[in-house]
Coordinates of C-alpha atoms in Angstrom, one line a residue:
Chain P
X14 CA 23.5 -29.0 -11.1
X15 CA 21.4 -25.9 -12.3
X16 CA 18.3 -25.5 -14.4
X17 CA 18.2 -22.7 -16.9
X18 CA 15.2 -21.2 -18.5
X19 CA 14.9 -18.3 -21.0
X20 CA 11.8 -16.2 -20.5
X21 CA 10.8 -14.8 -24.0
X22 CA 10.0 -11.1 -24.1
X23 CA 6.6 -10.3 -22.5
X24 CA 6.1 -13.7 -20.9
X25 CA 5.6 -14.9 -17.6
X26 CA 7.3 -17.8 -15.4
X27 CA 7.2 -19.2 -12.1
X28 CA 9.2 -21.7 -10.2
X29 CA 9.7 -23.1 -6.6
X30 CA 13.2 -22.3 -5.3
X31 CA 14.2 -24.6 -2.4
X32 CA 15.6 -23.1 0.9
X33 CA 19.4 -22.4 0.4
X34 CA 19.3 -22.8 -3.5
X35 CA 20.1 -19.8 -5.6
X36 CA 18.2 -18.0 -8.4
X37 CA 20.3 -16.0 -10.9
X38 CA 18.4 -13.6 -13.3
X39 CA 20.5 -12.5 -16.4
X40 CA 19.4 -9.4 -18.4
X41 CA 20.5 -11.0 -21.6
X42 CA 20.1 -8.0 -24.0
X43 CA 20.1 -5.3 -21.4
X44 CA 17.8 -2.7 -19.9
X45 CA 14.8 -5.3 -19.4
X46 CA 12.5 -4.8 -16.3
X47 CA 11.8 -8.1 -14.7
X48 CA 8.5 -7.7 -12.4
X49 CA 9.1 -10.3 -9.5
X50 CA 6.9 -11.4 -6.5
X51 CA 8.0 -14.0 -4.0
X52 CA 5.8 -16.1 -1.6
X53 CA 6.4 -18.7 1.0
X54 CA 5.9 -21.8 -0.9
X55 CA 4.0 -23.6 1.8
X56 CA 1.9 -20.6 2.7
X57 CA 1.2 -18.1 0.0
X58 CA -0.5 -15.6 2.4
X59 CA 3.1 -14.8 3.5
X60 CA 4.3 -12.9 0.6
X61 CA 6.9 -10.1 -0.5
X62 CA 6.4 -6.8 1.2
X63 CA 8.0 -3.8 -0.4
X64 CA 7.3 -1.6 2.7
X65 CA 9.0 -4.1 5.1
X66 CA 11.9 -4.5 2.9
X67 CA 12.2 -0.7 2.4
X68 CA 11.8 -0.1 6.3
X69 CA 14.1 -2.7 7.4
X70 CA 17.1 -1.7 5.1
X71 CA 16.4 2.0 5.5
X72 CA 16.2 2.7 1.8
X73 CA 14.2 2.2 -1.4
X74 CA 17.0 0.6 -3.8
X75 CA 17.6 -3.0 -3.8
X76 CA 21.1 -4.4 -4.4
X77 CA 23.7 -7.0 -2.8
X78 CA 22.8 -7.6 0.8
X79 CA 19.1 -6.7 0.5
X80 CA 16.8 -9.0 2.2
X81 CA 13.5 -9.6 0.8
X82 CA 11.2 -9.6 3.6
X83 CA 7.5 -11.0 3.8
X84 CA 4.5 -8.8 5.1
X85 CA 5.1 -10.7 8.4
X86 CA 8.6 -9.3 8.4
X87 CA 10.4 -12.6 7.8
X88 CA 13.2 -13.2 5.2
X89 CA 12.3 -14.7 1.9
X90 CA 15.3 -14.3 -0.2
X91 CA 18.6 -12.4 0.0
X92 CA 20.4 -10.7 -2.9
X93 CA 23.9 -12.4 -2.9
X94 CA 25.4 -10.7 -6.0
X95 CA 24.4 -7.7 -8.1
X96 CA 26.2 -6.5 -11.1
X97 CA 23.9 -3.4 -11.6
X98 CA 23.8 -1.7 -8.2
X99 CA 20.2 -0.6 -8.0
X100 CA 16.8 -2.1 -8.4
X101 CA 13.5 -0.7 -7.9
X102 CA 10.6 -2.0 -5.4
X103 CA 8.6 1.2 -5.3
X104 CA 6.9 1.5 -8.7
X105 CA 5.0 -1.8 -8.8
X106 CA 3.6 -3.5 -11.9
X107 CA 2.1 -2.1 -15.0
X108 CA -1.6 -2.9 -15.8
X109 CA -3.9 -2.2 -18.6
X110 CA -5.7 0.1 -16.2
X111 CA -2.7 2.0 -14.8
X112 CA -1.5 2.4 -18.5
X113 CA -4.7 4.3 -19.4
X114 CA -3.6 6.8 -16.4
X115 CA 0.0 7.1 -17.4
X116 CA -0.1 7.2 -21.0
X117 CA -3.7 7.3 -22.4
X118 CA -6.6 5.0 -23.2
X119 CA -4.9 4.1 -26.5
X120 CA -2.5 1.7 -24.5
X121 CA -5.4 -0.5 -23.2
X122 CA -5.0 -3.2 -25.7
X123 CA -1.4 -3.7 -24.9
X124 CA -0.3 -6.7 -22.6
X125 CA 0.9 -5.7 -19.2
X126 CA 2.5 -7.2 -16.0
X127 CA -0.7 -7.6 -14.0
X128 CA -2.0 -9.8 -16.6
X129 CA 1.1 -12.0 -16.5
X130 CA 0.9 -12.1 -12.8
X131 CA -2.7 -13.1 -12.8
X132 CA -2.3 -15.9 -15.4
X133 CA 1.0 -17.3 -14.0
X134 CA -0.2 -17.0 -10.4
X135 CA -3.5 -18.9 -11.2
X136 CA -1.3 -22.0 -11.8
X137 CA -0.5 -21.9 -8.0
X138 CA -3.9 -21.0 -6.7
X139 CA -3.1 -17.3 -6.4
X140 CA -5.7 -14.6 -7.4
X141 CA -6.0 -10.9 -7.7
X142 CA -5.9 -10.2 -4.0
X143 CA -2.4 -12.0 -3.8
X144 CA -0.9 -9.3 -6.0
X145 CA 1.1 -6.6 -4.1
X146 CA 3.8 -4.1 -4.8
X147 CA 6.6 -6.0 -6.4
X148 CA 10.2 -5.8 -7.3
X149 CA 11.3 -4.5 -10.5
X150 CA 14.9 -5.9 -11.2
X151 CA 16.9 -3.7 -13.5
X152 CA 14.5 -0.9 -13.3
X153 CA 15.8 2.7 -12.3
X154 CA 13.4 4.7 -10.3
X155 CA 15.2 7.7 -8.7
X156 CA 13.4 10.2 -6.4
X157 CA 14.0 14.0 -6.4
X158 CA 14.1 16.3 -3.3
X159 CA 10.6 17.4 -4.1
X160 CA 9.4 13.7 -4.1
X161 CA 9.2 13.6 -8.0
X162 CA 9.6 10.0 -9.0
X163 CA 9.8 8.3 -12.2
X164 CA 11.1 5.6 -14.4
X165 CA 14.3 6.6 -16.1
X166 CA 16.8 4.9 -18.5
X167 CA 18.1 1.8 -16.9
X168 CA 21.6 1.1 -15.5
X169 CA 21.8 -2.5 -16.9
X170 CA 23.5 -3.9 -20.0
X171 CA 23.6 -7.1 -21.9
X172 CA 24.6 -10.0 -19.7
X173 CA 24.4 -8.4 -16.4
X174 CA 23.2 -10.6 -13.7
X175 CA 22.0 -10.7 -10.1
X176 CA 21.7 -13.7 -7.7
X177 CA 19.3 -14.5 -5.0
X178 CA 19.5 -17.1 -2.1
X179 CA 16.2 -18.6 -1.0
X180 CA 15.9 -18.3 2.8
X181 CA 13.1 -20.8 2.9
X182 CA 11.2 -22.7 0.3
X183 CA 9.8 -19.8 -2.0
X184 CA 7.4 -19.7 -4.9
X185 CA 8.7 -16.9 -7.4
X186 CA 6.3 -15.3 -9.8
X187 CA 7.9 -13.4 -12.8
X188 CA 6.6 -11.1 -15.5
X189 CA 9.1 -10.3 -18.2
X190 CA 7.8 -6.7 -18.4
X191 CA 5.9 -6.2 -21.7
X192 CA 5.9 -2.2 -21.2
X193 CA 6.6 -0.3 -24.4
X194 CA 5.7 3.3 -23.2
X195 CA 8.6 4.1 -20.9
X196 CA 12.4 3.6 -20.6
X197 CA 12.1 0.7 -18.3
X198 CA 12.8 -1.8 -21.4
X199 CA 14.3 0.8 -23.7
X200 CA 10.8 0.7 -25.3
X201 CA 11.6 -2.7 -26.6
X202 CA 11.0 -5.8 -24.3
X203 CA 13.7 -8.6 -24.6
X204 CA 14.3 -12.1 -23.1
X205 CA 15.7 -12.8 -19.8
X206 CA 17.3 -15.9 -18.4
X207 CA 16.5 -17.6 -15.0
X208 CA 18.9 -20.1 -13.5
X209 CA 18.2 -22.1 -10.4
X210 CA 21.3 -23.5 -8.7
X211 CA 22.0 -26.1 -6.0
X212 CA 22.2 -25.4 -2.4
X213 CA 25.5 -24.2 -1.4
Chain E
X29 CA -24.3 -2.5 43.4
X30 CA -25.2 -6.3 43.9
X31 CA -24.2 -8.2 40.8
X32 CA -24.7 -11.6 42.4
X33 CA -28.1 -12.0 40.7
X34 CA -29.3 -11.4 36.9
X35 CA -31.3 -8.5 38.0
X36 CA -28.3 -6.8 39.9
X37 CA -26.0 -7.5 37.0
X38 CA -28.4 -6.1 34.4
X39 CA -28.8 -2.8 36.6
X40 CA -25.1 -2.6 36.9
X41 CA -24.4 -2.9 33.2
X42 CA -27.0 -0.4 32.2
X43 CA -25.9 2.2 34.7
X44 CA -22.9 2.5 32.6
X45 CA -24.5 4.3 29.8
X46 CA -23.5 7.8 29.5
X47 CA -20.0 7.1 30.5
X48 CA -17.5 9.4 28.6
X49 CA -13.7 8.6 28.1
X50 CA -11.3 10.2 25.7
X51 CA -11.1 7.4 23.0
X52 CA -14.5 6.3 22.0
X53 CA -17.1 6.8 19.1
X54 CA -19.8 9.3 19.8
X55 CA -23.0 7.9 18.6
X56 CA -24.9 9.5 17.0
X57 CA -22.2 11.5 15.4
X58 CA -24.3 14.6 15.5
X59 CA -23.8 14.8 19.2
X60 CA -20.0 15.7 18.6
X61 CA -19.6 18.8 20.5
X62 CA -17.9 21.0 17.9
X63 CA -18.8 19.8 14.4
X64 CA -16.6 21.1 11.4
X65 CA -19.8 21.0 9.4
X66 CA -23.5 21.5 9.7
X67 CA -24.1 19.2 12.8
X68 CA -26.6 17.0 10.9
X69 CA -24.1 16.1 8.3
X70 CA -21.7 14.4 10.6
X71 CA -21.7 10.6 10.1
X72 CA -18.7 9.5 12.0
X73 CA -17.1 11.1 15.1
X74 CA -14.6 9.0 17.1
X75 CA -11.3 9.4 19.0
X76 CA -9.1 6.3 18.4
X77 CA -6.8 5.5 21.3
X78 CA -3.0 5.1 20.5
X79 CA -2.4 1.4 19.6
X80 CA -6.0 0.9 18.6
X81 CA -8.0 0.7 15.3
X82 CA -11.3 1.4 13.6
X83 CA -13.1 0.9 10.5
X84 CA -16.1 2.1 8.9
X85 CA -17.9 2.2 5.5
X86 CA -18.1 5.7 4.0
X87 CA -20.5 6.7 1.0
X88 CA -19.0 8.5 -2.1
X89 CA -18.7 12.3 -1.4
X90 CA -18.1 11.9 2.2
X91 CA -15.2 14.0 3.6
X92 CA -13.0 12.2 6.2
X93 CA -10.9 14.4 8.6
X94 CA -8.2 12.9 10.6
X95 CA -6.5 14.9 13.3
X96 CA -3.4 14.3 15.2
X97 CA -4.5 15.5 18.7
X98 CA -1.2 15.4 20.6
X99 CA 1.3 15.0 18.0
X100 CA 2.2 11.3 18.4
X101 CA -0.8 9.7 16.3
X102 CA 0.0 7.8 13.1
X103 CA -3.0 6.9 11.0
X104 CA -2.3 3.9 9.0
X105 CA -4.8 3.7 6.2
X106 CA -6.3 1.0 3.8
X107 CA -9.1 1.7 1.4
X108 CA -11.4 -0.7 -0.6
X109 CA -14.4 -0.2 -2.7
X110 CA -17.3 -1.1 -0.5
X111 CA -18.7 -4.5 -1.6
X112 CA -15.9 -5.1 -4.2
X113 CA -12.8 -5.4 -2.0
X114 CA -10.8 -6.7 -5.0
X115 CA -10.6 -3.3 -6.0
X116 CA -8.4 -1.6 -3.4
X117 CA -5.7 0.9 -2.6
X118 CA -2.6 0.5 -4.8
X119 CA 0.3 2.4 -3.2
X120 CA 2.6 1.7 -6.2
X121 CA 0.2 3.1 -8.8
X122 CA -0.6 6.0 -6.5
X123 CA 3.0 7.2 -6.4
X124 CA 4.0 6.0 -9.8
X125 CA 1.1 7.4 -11.8
X126 CA 1.4 10.8 -10.0
X127 CA 5.1 11.0 -10.4
X128 CA 5.6 11.7 -6.8
X129 CA 6.6 9.6 -3.8
X130 CA 5.1 12.1 -1.1
X131 CA 1.5 12.4 0.2
X132 CA -0.2 15.9 0.4
X133 CA -3.1 18.1 -0.7
X134 CA -4.1 17.3 -4.2
X135 CA -2.9 13.8 -4.2
X136 CA -5.3 11.1 -5.4
X137 CA -5.3 7.7 -3.6
X138 CA -5.7 5.3 -6.6
X139 CA -7.2 1.9 -6.8
X140 CA -5.5 -1.0 -8.7
X141 CA -8.2 -0.4 -11.5
X142 CA -7.0 2.9 -12.8
X143 CA -9.8 4.8 -10.8
X144 CA -9.8 7.2 -7.8
X145 CA -10.7 6.0 -4.3
X146 CA -10.4 9.1 -2.4
X147 CA -8.5 12.5 -3.0
X148 CA -6.6 14.5 -0.3
X149 CA -8.3 17.8 -0.3
X150 CA -6.7 19.5 2.8
X151 CA -3.4 18.8 4.6
X152 CA -1.8 20.9 7.4
X153 CA 0.7 18.2 8.4
X154 CA 2.9 17.4 5.2
X155 CA 4.4 14.6 7.2
X156 CA 3.2 11.3 5.7
X157 CA 4.5 8.3 4.2
X158 CA 3.6 5.9 1.2
X159 CA 6.8 3.7 1.4
X160 CA 7.2 2.0 4.8
X161 CA 4.0 0.5 5.4
X162 CA 2.9 -0.4 9.1
X163 CA 4.4 -2.4 11.8
X164 CA 4.3 -6.2 12.2
X165 CA 4.1 -8.7 15.2
X166 CA 7.8 -9.9 14.4
X167 CA 9.2 -6.2 14.4
X168 CA 7.3 -5.1 17.3
X169 CA 8.2 -8.0 19.5
X170 CA 11.6 -7.4 18.7
X171 CA 11.4 -3.7 19.4
X172 CA 8.8 -3.4 22.3
X173 CA 8.7 -7.0 23.5
X174 CA 5.2 -7.7 22.1
X175 CA 3.2 -6.9 19.1
X176 CA -0.1 -8.8 19.8
X177 CA -3.3 -6.6 19.8
X178 CA -4.0 -7.1 23.5
X179 CA -0.4 -6.0 24.4
X180 CA 0.6 -2.6 25.3
X181 CA 2.3 -2.3 21.8
X182 CA 0.0 -3.7 19.0
X183 CA 1.5 -4.0 15.6
X184 CA -0.5 -2.2 12.7
X185 CA -0.7 -5.4 10.7
X186 CA -2.3 -7.3 13.5
X187 CA -4.9 -4.6 14.0
X188 CA -5.5 -4.4 10.3
X189 CA -6.1 -8.2 10.3
X190 CA -8.9 -7.7 12.9
X191 CA -10.5 -4.9 11.0
X192 CA -10.3 -6.6 7.8
X193 CA -11.9 -9.8 9.5
X194 CA -14.8 -7.5 10.6
X195 CA -15.4 -6.6 7.0
X196 CA -15.1 -10.1 5.7
X197 CA -11.6 -10.1 4.4
X198 CA -8.4 -11.8 5.5
X199 CA -4.6 -11.2 5.6
X200 CA -4.5 -11.8 1.9
X201 CA -6.7 -8.8 1.4
X202 CA -4.0 -6.6 3.2
X203 CA -1.9 -4.7 0.6
X204 CA 0.8 -2.0 1.4
X205 CA -0.8 0.8 3.4
X206 CA -0.4 4.6 3.7
X207 CA 0.4 6.4 7.0
X208 CA -0.3 9.9 7.9
X209 CA 1.3 12.3 10.5
X210 CA 4.5 10.7 10.7
X211 CA 6.8 11.3 7.6
X212 CA 9.7 9.9 5.8
X213 CA 11.8 11.7 3.3
X214 CA 14.1 10.0 0.7
X215 CA 17.7 11.1 0.4
X216 CA 19.6 11.3 -2.9
X217 CA 21.0 7.7 -2.3
X218 CA 17.7 6.3 -1.7
X219 CA 18.0 6.0 2.1
X220 CA 15.2 7.1 4.4
X221 CA 15.0 10.1 6.7
X222 CA 12.4 9.9 9.3
X223 CA 10.9 13.5 9.9
X224 CA 8.5 12.5 12.8
X225 CA 5.3 14.6 13.0
X226 CA 4.3 18.2 12.5
X227 CA 3.1 18.4 16.2
X228 CA -0.3 18.4 17.8
X229 CA -3.2 19.6 15.9
X230 CA -2.2 18.6 12.4
X231 CA -5.1 17.4 10.3
X232 CA -5.6 15.8 6.8
X233 CA -8.9 15.6 5.0
X234 CA -9.9 13.0 2.4
X235 CA -13.0 12.9 0.1
X236 CA -14.3 9.6 -0.8
X237 CA -14.7 9.3 -4.6
X238 CA -16.4 5.9 -4.4
X239 CA -18.2 4.0 -1.7
X240 CA -15.4 3.0 0.6
X241 CA -14.5 0.4 3.3
X242 CA -11.9 2.4 5.5
X243 CA -9.6 0.6 7.8
X244 CA -7.5 2.7 10.2
X245 CA -4.7 1.6 12.4
X246 CA -3.4 4.2 14.9
X247 CA 0.1 2.9 15.9
X248 CA 3.6 4.2 15.8
X249 CA 5.3 4.5 12.3
X250 CA 7.7 1.6 11.9
X251 CA 10.6 3.9 11.1
X252 CA 10.0 5.8 14.5
X253 CA 13.5 5.6 16.2
X254 CA 12.2 6.1 19.7
X255 CA 12.9 3.0 22.1
X256 CA 9.3 3.4 23.5
X257 CA 6.1 2.7 22.0
X258 CA 4.6 6.2 21.8
X259 CA 1.2 6.4 20.1
X260 CA -1.4 9.2 21.1
X261 CA -5.1 9.6 20.2
X262 CA -6.2 10.2 16.7
X263 CA -9.5 12.1 16.0
X264 CA -11.8 10.7 13.2
X265 CA -14.6 13.0 11.8
X266 CA -16.6 12.4 8.6
X267 CA -19.4 14.3 7.1
X268 CA -21.7 14.2 4.1
X269 CA -20.4 16.3 1.3
X270 CA -20.0 16.1 -2.6
X271 CA -17.5 14.2 -4.6
X272 CA -15.0 15.7 -7.0
X273 CA -16.9 16.8 -10.2
X274 CA -15.9 18.1 -13.6
X275 CA -14.9 21.7 -13.3
X276 CA -13.3 21.2 -9.8
X277 CA -9.7 22.5 -10.0
X278 CA -8.7 18.8 -8.7
X279 CA -10.4 17.2 -11.6
X280 CA -8.0 18.9 -14.1
X281 CA -5.1 19.3 -12.0
X282 CA -3.0 16.7 -14.0
X283 CA -3.5 14.8 -17.0
X284 CA -3.2 11.5 -15.2
X285 CA -5.6 12.6 -12.4
X286 CA -8.2 13.7 -15.1
X287 CA -7.9 10.2 -16.8
X288 CA -8.4 8.6 -13.3
X289 CA -11.5 10.9 -12.6
X290 CA -12.9 10.0 -16.0
X291 CA -12.4 6.4 -15.6
X292 CA -14.2 6.6 -12.2
X293 CA -17.1 8.6 -13.5
X294 CA -17.6 6.2 -16.3
X295 CA -17.5 3.1 -14.1
X296 CA -19.9 4.8 -11.6
X297 CA -22.3 5.9 -14.4
X298 CA -22.4 2.5 -15.9
X299 CA -23.5 1.1 -12.4
X300 CA -26.3 3.7 -11.9
X301 CA -24.3 5.4 -9.2
X302 CA -23.4 8.5 -10.7

């Protein structure tokens, strides 16, 4: 038994994934960044921590075997399969405000991930202070020797997927990234598919 | 001294005034023995013990110098706009907007609202970290046997919770933090290389570009591989100075930074603060 949902381009989505169940994210058209936050479903003050995840696995890229840790250093989800091989957890979400710094004030009217997170999170009682550095599935953010870091062309392709296992009951918040000013979406946001599967 | 009576207990307590230890605030700050500025300009002078924390509100334009006295300090830092804590340090925006994962002189510490909270105006350490955050109760208990604040090995997050509470904030208000004086470098494959510190005496100076609530925890870096909890005193000095203004080389150093300063100036001007 599984539940499939297609998230249209630029949209937000959320769901509770029960402990032991799987969540598969499919990049339907390729090169689409999926901004992702995860919380303990019963205590949303316990939430995804990019720094704890990075320090525990000793590296910045996420792939099969990566355990997504909370800011209390407890496991929330584990990546059990990944057809892409590298995902980002350093770059965070786009916002109308950060867009003015990255590209210019002409981008201020564009929709952005933080707005998606705020609108979708509000359905679960989450507010701005609950937003922290997030995961960007399918986004490619290398770091050069001198520290230069940037979003570059993605490694994904149409139909590639990754699967997560919930290590406890978790609330997942997704912004299907609306960014059109950098290569994270190939400059054209597209739909992605979320599938929640049974425990097993 | 007899402390069996109220009078004796009072006399005993009062006799302690004037005691000096290494890790303590000096109040007034102007009494600090060797000020790095005009003595009357010092607003904060403190030595923070290893495994301890501090917090303060600083006015826009204040310069804040942190010094690793013995080479094993690690200053974990969080910043909020004072009175508007929903505008706070955003580590992801800080590295992404400035196209660099490392901290050092010239780096702006950005809020989640497209504005500057503080700028790094001097740095003799170059061993800092924006990726690994701070330590937790779970991790310190596993590594050192305990991570509670009263233990010999307090976790940074537990100390941040206390510092936050004293400013009306809770754990929900604690985003990823920065750490100064203990560095991490990133290899080509994305793995981390812990570089440790630059040694005793290194300092970093920040300039407040808005009125700030500053939280500092001085605890070992979470990637420090040593089996023992090693944390030595951190010196904190702050003094009145001027915020970054148009014409300052930092204002125009990058197009992203210039727009961050412009956003900040616009916001402060509208509020009647600049």
